[in-house]
C-alpha cells in the first residue's frame, strides 16, 4: 500500500496532466475503498490546487478534498489556491474553483467570500456557459444554508453582497443556456424550501443552531425573489416550456411557491419580517395586486401545469406537478377539480414499478390533501387508501397516514350528517361503519389472532381521534390546509358539546370485535377501546335505561341510547370468548359499572344467557382462575377489579346481591384467596347485606359512575422489560405522536409569524455567556451554547478577545470533547484558526457537535497563540558578514514564515447541563401516577435552600396570595420539564411537585419534590435567614439515567435550580432531624415547667411523675418517630408513602374540580 501511495504522490508531483489525472483517479478509488488518504490529499493540495494545473485535474483534486478531512493549515492553502484560480484565463479552471466553495468549512467561508467577491460577481457575466452554470449552482447551495445566514448576521457588507448575488441567480432563470436556466430554477427552489424546512442546513455537516435574526435575513431574500417570480411569471413559464422535458421538473416549485405566496397573502408577512430586521425592504413589492389578478395568476399556472399530469411518462415529473397543484388547490378560490386531477394522477404511480420505492411519499401526499376533495371522491378513495396504508413498511409513515385517514373518516361522517340535517340529499357510504366495511379490514378485526399489528394501530388511532374530537377544536385564523378540516369538523359538530359522540358511537360498534383478540399480552388498543366505551356509557347514562320522549329526550338521543344498550348486551355475550385474561376483568368492570340492571327481564332469571348470570359466571371464572399464566399476568389486579365490580353491582340490585354473596362466600373459603382478599370479601358482603336490607335508604350517589377507566397497559416495575409491555409503550408513543402532530401541531416559528403576525415576544432570548478564562490571562474567552433537540446537536459559540498589546498574527482555538459528544466528521477535536487578532477586538468562532446519549459532557477549549509567527527562524543572526554569506542569503530566500513557539492557554471546561438533554413530555396526572411505579431506576436525595425574609414578610406574602413556597426552586419553571401537577397542601403546610421529561434519546424521567412551607415555623421569631429542606425523588426508565444523575448530585441540583439548592448527605439530614427533635423536646419541657403549680402536694407530685413518664414516653416515641421519615424507612417505603399521599391528593383535586363543573 505504501508503494502505491508513493507512486501516486510521485505522479502528482510530475508536471504531466495525464499522469496527474490518473493518480487522482487512483486516489479516489482508494478513498472509496475506505482507506485513509490524508497523505495523498496533502500532496494534491500542494501540487495541484495551489499550483497551475488543467481543469480536469483541478476538478478531480477538489473531489479528493471532499472525500477526506483536511487540517486548518491545508484549508488555508486551498483558499489561496482558489483565489489564484479565479484570475486564471481558462474559464473551466475558474468553474472548478467556484464549485469547491460549497465544501469550504463555514468558519473559513466568510473571509474567502470577502476576499473574492469581485471575482465571484464577474463569473455571472462570463461568456462561458460552464462558468455561469458552476457559479449559479454553487452559490445556490451555499447561500441558502444556515451557516452563511449566521455569517451575514454579523457582517453587513457580506449581507449586501449575498443579496446582490441572489438577484443575479434569479435573473439567470431566464438565461439563454438551458443548463444555466435549469440550475437557477433549482437554486431559487432551494431558497424557498430552506425557508420553511431547513433540510439542506441539516445536511451541511457543520450545522449551526440558528438565532432569531436568521429568519429575518432569509425572509428579505425570499420576499424579493417571490416578487421577481410573480412579476416575470409569464416569461418564466414560457422559458420552462422550451427547456428539455427532463429539466421541466425543476421549474415547477419556484413558480408555484411564489404564486401561492402572493395569492394567499403570506408574502406580506414575509415582507414585514424582513423589514423588522432593519434589512432594506423591497420597494417593487409595494404595489398590491387585486384579488382578481391573483386568481388569474393561479389559474394560469394550473393551466400551464395540468397537461403534464396526463401526457408525461416520467413518474417523478407527474409526482412533482401533482404535489404542486395540490399546494395551489387550497388558495382562496381554489377548485376541487385541481385537487382531484392531481390525486388521481399521483395514485396511478402506485402500481408503476420504477416508483415503488416512493410509496410512502404517494400515500403521505394523498392523505394529507384528502380534505381538498369533494365528499364523493373522499368516500370512493377511502377503502383503496386503507389497503395502501396497510402495506406501508415504515411505522411512522403508517401512523401518520392512519391518523389522517381516521380524521377524514370522522370528518366525512360528521359533514354528511350535518348536511342531511340541513335538508340536503343523503350520500351513501359516508357513515363510519360503511367506510371501514372493506372485506380485508373486517376479516382482520374479526379474527382472534393476527400476525400484523395493523389492526391494533387502526383501533387505537380511531379511538384517540374520537378523544381529540371531544376536545375544543383549535382556532386558526390563516387560510391554510388545516383550516378546511377544522371548518368541516366545526360544521359537523355544529360547535355542539356532544355531537362528537355520534361518530364515536359508530367507532365503538365497528371496533367491538377487538375485545376477543389475543395479542400476545399487548393490551393498549383494547384499553383505548374500553376507555371510549366507558366515556360514552357515562355521557349517555346507560344505567338509567333508554330515556323517553316525555322525559325530554330527542329522537337522536333515544336512537343512540338504544344502540349503546344493544352494544352492551352484545359485549356481555362476548365475555365468554375473551382470550386475554387481563382484558376479561377489565371488560367485566366496564360492563357492570354501566349496565342497566333494572331493565333486565326478571322472568329470565334462570336463563344461563341472562346478562346478569353471564356476568356472575365470568366473575367466578376470574376469581377461581389458578392456572400458571394468571400468576404472570397480574392476577392480584384482576381480582381487585372484579371484587370492586361485585361490590358496586351487588349493592345496586337485590338479585345481583344474592348471586354475588354466594360467589364471594365461596371465594372467601377457597385456598387461592389471600388474607387481604378475604378481609375485602367480608367488607363487601357486609355492604351488600346492608344495601339489600335497607332498600329504601339506599343512596344512589355512592356508586355513581364517573366515566373514568382506571386501568392502563403500563405494567409494574417488575414487568417493565416484558416484550409485550415494551411493544405497548412503543405503539402508544407512535399513535400519540401521530395524532398530536395532526390535530394539535406545534407551530413552527415561521407558522407563528404567518398566523399571528410579527411580534417581539416570539423572538428567542440569547443565552447568557460563560467566561472560560481567568482574570489575568492574555486572552479573554467566553462561550454560550444553542441546542437543537430534533437533530441532537449542540453549537458552542466562542468569543475570543486579545488582551495583549501585540497584534497576534495567528491564534488556534482547539476544542476537545468529553462525555457523549462527538464531531460529525468523526475527528477527535476541532481546530479553528484565527488570523490577525488586533488588541481588544473580539473575534467569533463556533463548533457544532452531536450528542450520542444521556451523559454528562463538556467541551474543553485550548487557545494556542503564536507571538513569533512570521518572524523567521534565524532572523536574529547578528554577524558582521551576514550580508555576504551566500548560505544565509539562500536560507533567507527559501524561508517560509515559521510558526515559532506557541503559548498555550487552557480554559476551564464548558460543561453542558444535563437538563439540556431533556425534553418536556406532556402527560396527564393520572397517567403520571400510573407510569411512576413502573419506572424501575430510582435515586433520591435531600437538598437545602436558604430564603431571606422575616416572618412578617412571609405572612404578608401569604395574605396577598403569593405563596411562601419554593423560593429556592423558582428556576425550575424555565427548565425543560413538563409540570404535571403541584399541590400546596395547606393543612400540613407543605408542597409536592411532580415533573416529567423525556431524554433526547427516548428514555423517561419522572421527578417528585417534597418540602415544607417557609412560614410553617419561625413566623413570629423574625429570623432573617432560614434554611429549608426539600426531598427529591427521581425515577427513570433506565438505570444509566439515574446513575448519571446520582454520580454528581450537586451538579444535577445546580443544573435544575441554577445553584439555588445545595445537596445534603443523608447522615447530615439525620443529625439535623435529631437536633430539631432535641430543641422541640427542650421547649416542651420549658412549657411544662412554666405551668402554675397546683395546691395539693400529692396532686403535684402525681402530675410531675406523669410529666416525667409522658416525657420519657414522648422521648422514646419521638426518637423512634422523629428521624424515621428519613432514616428508618427504606427508600421504597418512603417513596410509596409519598406516592400514596400524592395520588390521593391528585384524585381529591380532580374530583373536586369535576363536581364543581357538573354543578
PDB file of N, CA and C in Angstrom, residues 177-216:
ATOM      1  N   UNK A 177     -28.779  29.844 -21.925  1.00  0.00           N
ATOM      2  CA  UNK A 177     -28.347  28.441 -21.910  1.00  0.00           C
ATOM      3  C   UNK A 177     -29.301  27.611 -21.058  1.00  0.00           C
ATOM      4  N   UNK A 178     -29.746  26.476 -21.577  1.00  0.00           N
ATOM      5  CA  UNK A 178     -30.695  25.630 -20.843  1.00  0.00           C
ATOM      6  C   UNK A 178     -30.139  25.168 -19.501  1.00  0.00           C
ATOM      7  N   UNK A 179     -28.860  24.743 -19.475  1.00  0.00           N
ATOM      8  CA  UNK A 179     -28.314  24.200 -18.215  1.00  0.00           C
ATOM      9  C   UNK A 179     -28.295  25.272 -17.138  1.00  0.00           C
ATOM     10  N   UNK A 180     -27.935  26.518 -17.525  1.00  0.00           N
ATOM     11  CA  UNK A 180     -27.868  27.606 -16.531  1.00  0.00           C
ATOM     12  C   UNK A 180     -29.278  27.913 -16.028  1.00  0.00           C
ATOM     13  N   UNK A 181     -30.230  27.993 -16.943  1.00  0.00           N
ATOM     14  CA  UNK A 181     -31.610  28.299 -16.561  1.00  0.00           C
ATOM     15  C   UNK A 181     -32.140  27.242 -15.593  1.00  0.00           C
ATOM     16  N   UNK A 182     -31.896  25.968 -15.904  1.00  0.00           N
ATOM     17  CA  UNK A 182     -32.398  24.876 -15.065  1.00  0.00           C
ATOM     18  C   UNK A 182     -31.816  24.965 -13.653  1.00  0.00           C
ATOM     19  N   UNK A 183     -30.487  25.216 -13.573  1.00  0.00           N
ATOM     20  CA  UNK A 183     -29.853  25.217 -12.254  1.00  0.00           C
ATOM     21  C   UNK A 183     -30.245  26.467 -11.461  1.00  0.00           C
ATOM     22  N   UNK A 184     -30.590  27.562 -12.167  1.00  0.00           N
ATOM     23  CA  UNK A 184     -31.064  28.756 -11.453  1.00  0.00           C
ATOM     24  C   UNK A 184     -32.441  28.490 -10.846  1.00  0.00           C
ATOM     25  N   UNK A 185     -33.320  27.801 -11.605  1.00  0.00           N
ATOM     26  CA  UNK A 185     -34.621  27.403 -11.039  1.00  0.00           C
ATOM     27  C   UNK A 185     -34.409  26.536  -9.790  1.00  0.00           C
ATOM     28  N   UNK A 186     -33.471  25.582  -9.886  1.00  0.00           N
ATOM     29  CA  UNK A 186     -33.153  24.709  -8.734  1.00  0.00           C
ATOM     30  C   UNK A 186     -32.746  25.532  -7.521  1.00  0.00           C
ATOM     31  N   UNK A 187     -31.861  26.522  -7.758  1.00  0.00           N
ATOM     32  CA  UNK A 187     -31.316  27.317  -6.640  1.00  0.00           C
ATOM     33  C   UNK A 187     -32.409  28.124  -5.962  1.00  0.00           C
ATOM     34  N   UNK A 188     -33.293  28.722  -6.782  1.00  0.00           N
ATOM     35  CA  UNK A 188     -34.384  29.520  -6.188  1.00  0.00           C
ATOM     36  C   UNK A 188     -35.329  28.593  -5.410  1.00  0.00           C
ATOM     37  N   UNK A 189     -35.600  27.415  -5.982  1.00  0.00           N
ATOM     38  CA  UNK A 189     -36.446  26.433  -5.280  1.00  0.00           C
ATOM     39  C   UNK A 189     -35.831  26.044  -3.944  1.00  0.00           C
ATOM     40  N   UNK A 190     -34.491  25.926  -3.943  1.00  0.00           N
ATOM     41  CA  UNK A 190     -33.799  25.553  -2.707  1.00  0.00           C
ATOM     42  C   UNK A 190     -33.946  26.647  -1.647  1.00  0.00           C
ATOM     43  N   UNK A 191     -33.860  27.906  -2.075  1.00  0.00           N
ATOM     44  CA  UNK A 191     -34.022  29.029  -1.136  1.00  0.00           C
ATOM     45  C   UNK A 191     -35.412  28.975  -0.512  1.00  0.00           C
ATOM     46  N   UNK A 192     -36.441  28.714  -1.344  1.00  0.00           N
ATOM     47  CA  UNK A 192     -37.805  28.686  -0.831  1.00  0.00           C
ATOM     48  C   UNK A 192     -38.008  27.515   0.130  1.00  0.00           C
ATOM     49  N   UNK A 193     -37.522  26.330  -0.258  1.00  0.00           N
ATOM     50  CA  UNK A 193     -37.784  25.156   0.603  1.00  0.00           C
ATOM     51  C   UNK A 193     -36.978  25.264   1.895  1.00  0.00           C
ATOM     52  N   UNK A 194     -35.801  25.876   1.812  1.00  0.00           N
ATOM     53  CA  UNK A 194     -34.965  26.039   3.013  1.00  0.00           C
ATOM     54  C   UNK A 194     -35.625  26.993   4.004  1.00  0.00           C
ATOM     55  N   UNK A 195     -36.410  27.940   3.472  1.00  0.00           N
ATOM     56  CA  UNK A 195     -37.065  28.931   4.325  1.00  0.00           C
ATOM     57  C   UNK A 195     -37.985  28.251   5.322  1.00  0.00           C
ATOM     58  N   UNK A 196     -38.660  27.177   4.872  1.00  0.00           N
ATOM     59  CA  UNK A 196     -39.597  26.517   5.791  1.00  0.00           C
ATOM     60  C   UNK A 196     -39.051  25.232   6.384  1.00  0.00           C
ATOM     61  N   UNK A 197     -38.146  24.516   5.668  1.00  0.00           N
ATOM     62  CA  UNK A 197     -37.793  23.177   6.179  1.00  0.00           C
ATOM     63  C   UNK A 197     -36.373  23.073   6.728  1.00  0.00           C
ATOM     64  N   UNK A 198     -35.447  23.927   6.286  1.00  0.00           N
ATOM     65  CA  UNK A 198     -34.039  23.857   6.738  1.00  0.00           C
ATOM     66  C   UNK A 198     -33.389  22.506   6.426  1.00  0.00           C
ATOM     67  N   UNK A 199     -33.842  21.824   5.374  1.00  0.00           N
ATOM     68  CA  UNK A 199     -33.329  20.476   5.141  1.00  0.00           C
ATOM     69  C   UNK A 199     -31.849  20.487   4.774  1.00  0.00           C
ATOM     70  N   UNK A 200     -31.469  21.454   3.926  1.00  0.00           N
ATOM     71  CA  UNK A 200     -30.089  21.443   3.447  1.00  0.00           C
ATOM     72  C   UNK A 200     -29.116  21.837   4.546  1.00  0.00           C
ATOM     73  N   UNK A 201     -29.554  22.741   5.421  1.00  0.00           N
ATOM     74  CA  UNK A 201     -28.672  23.131   6.525  1.00  0.00           C
ATOM     75  C   UNK A 201     -28.375  21.934   7.401  1.00  0.00           C
ATOM     76  N   UNK A 202     -29.370  21.011   7.495  1.00  0.00           N
ATOM     77  CA  UNK A 202     -29.125  19.813   8.293  1.00  0.00           C
ATOM     78  C   UNK A 202     -28.096  18.925   7.617  1.00  0.00           C
ATOM     79  N   UNK A 203     -28.117  18.908   6.280  1.00  0.00           N
ATOM     80  CA  UNK A 203     -27.184  18.043   5.562  1.00  0.00           C
ATOM     81  C   UNK A 203     -25.775  18.628   5.593  1.00  0.00           C
ATOM     82  N   UNK A 204     -25.669  19.972   5.624  1.00  0.00           N
ATOM     83  CA  UNK A 204     -24.342  20.581   5.710  1.00  0.00           C
ATOM     84  C   UNK A 204     -23.774  20.185   7.056  1.00  0.00           C
ATOM     85  N   UNK A 205     -22.628  19.528   7.058  1.00  0.00           N
ATOM     86  CA  UNK A 205     -22.119  18.897   8.287  1.00  0.00           C
ATOM     87  C   UNK A 205     -22.014  19.852   9.447  1.00  0.00           C
ATOM     88  N   UNK A 206     -21.516  21.081   9.171  1.00  0.00           N
ATOM     89  CA  UNK A 206     -21.230  21.981  10.277  1.00  0.00           C
ATOM     90  C   UNK A 206     -22.442  22.845  10.526  1.00  0.00           C
ATOM     91  N   UNK A 207     -23.570  22.217  10.878  1.00  0.00           N
ATOM     92  CA  UNK A 207     -24.808  22.973  11.013  1.00  0.00           C
ATOM     93  C   UNK A 207     -24.807  23.750  12.312  1.00  0.00           C
ATOM     94  N   UNK A 208     -25.004  25.045  12.220  1.00  0.00           N
ATOM     95  CA  UNK A 208     -25.096  25.855  13.430  1.00  0.00           C
ATOM     96  C   UNK A 208     -26.562  25.953  13.822  1.00  0.00           C
ATOM     97  N   UNK A 209     -26.805  26.054  15.115  1.00  0.00           N
ATOM     98  CA  UNK A 209     -28.181  26.257  15.563  1.00  0.00           C
ATOM     99  C   UNK A 209     -28.483  27.735  15.377  1.00  0.00           C
ATOM    100  N   UNK A 210     -29.534  28.039  14.618  1.00  0.00           N
ATOM    101  CA  UNK A 210     -29.708  29.428  14.196  1.00  0.00           C
ATOM    102  C   UNK A 210     -30.272  30.305  15.298  1.00  0.00           C
ATOM    103  N   UNK A 211     -30.090  31.608  15.124  1.00  0.00           N
ATOM    104  CA  UNK A 211     -30.580  32.554  16.133  1.00  0.00           C
ATOM    105  C   UNK A 211     -31.782  33.294  15.548  1.00  0.00           C
ATOM    106  N   UNK A 212     -32.254  34.334  16.266  1.00  0.00           N
ATOM    107  CA  UNK A 212     -33.535  34.921  15.845  1.00  0.00           C
ATOM    108  C   UNK A 212     -33.427  35.749  14.568  1.00  0.00           C
ATOM    109  N   UNK A 213     -32.242  36.291  14.249  1.00  0.00           N
ATOM    110  CA  UNK A 213     -32.168  37.164  13.070  1.00  0.00           C
ATOM    111  C   UNK A 213     -32.124  36.403  11.759  1.00  0.00           C
ATOM    112  N   UNK A 214     -31.783  35.109  11.827  1.00  0.00           N
ATOM    113  CA  UNK A 214     -31.583  34.383  10.573  1.00  0.00           C
ATOM    114  C   UNK A 214     -32.887  34.321   9.771  1.00  0.00           C
ATOM    115  N   UNK A 215     -34.015  34.217  10.478  1.00  0.00           N
ATOM    116  CA  UNK A 215     -35.313  34.157   9.795  1.00  0.00           C
ATOM    117  C   UNK A 215     -35.563  35.482   9.065  1.00  0.00           C
ATOM    118  N   UNK A 216     -35.217  36.585   9.740  1.00  0.00           N
ATOM    119  CA  UNK A 216     -35.460  37.901   9.149  1.00  0.00           C
ATOM    120  C   UNK A 216     -34.592  38.109   7.910  1.00  0.00           C
TER     121      UNK A 216
END
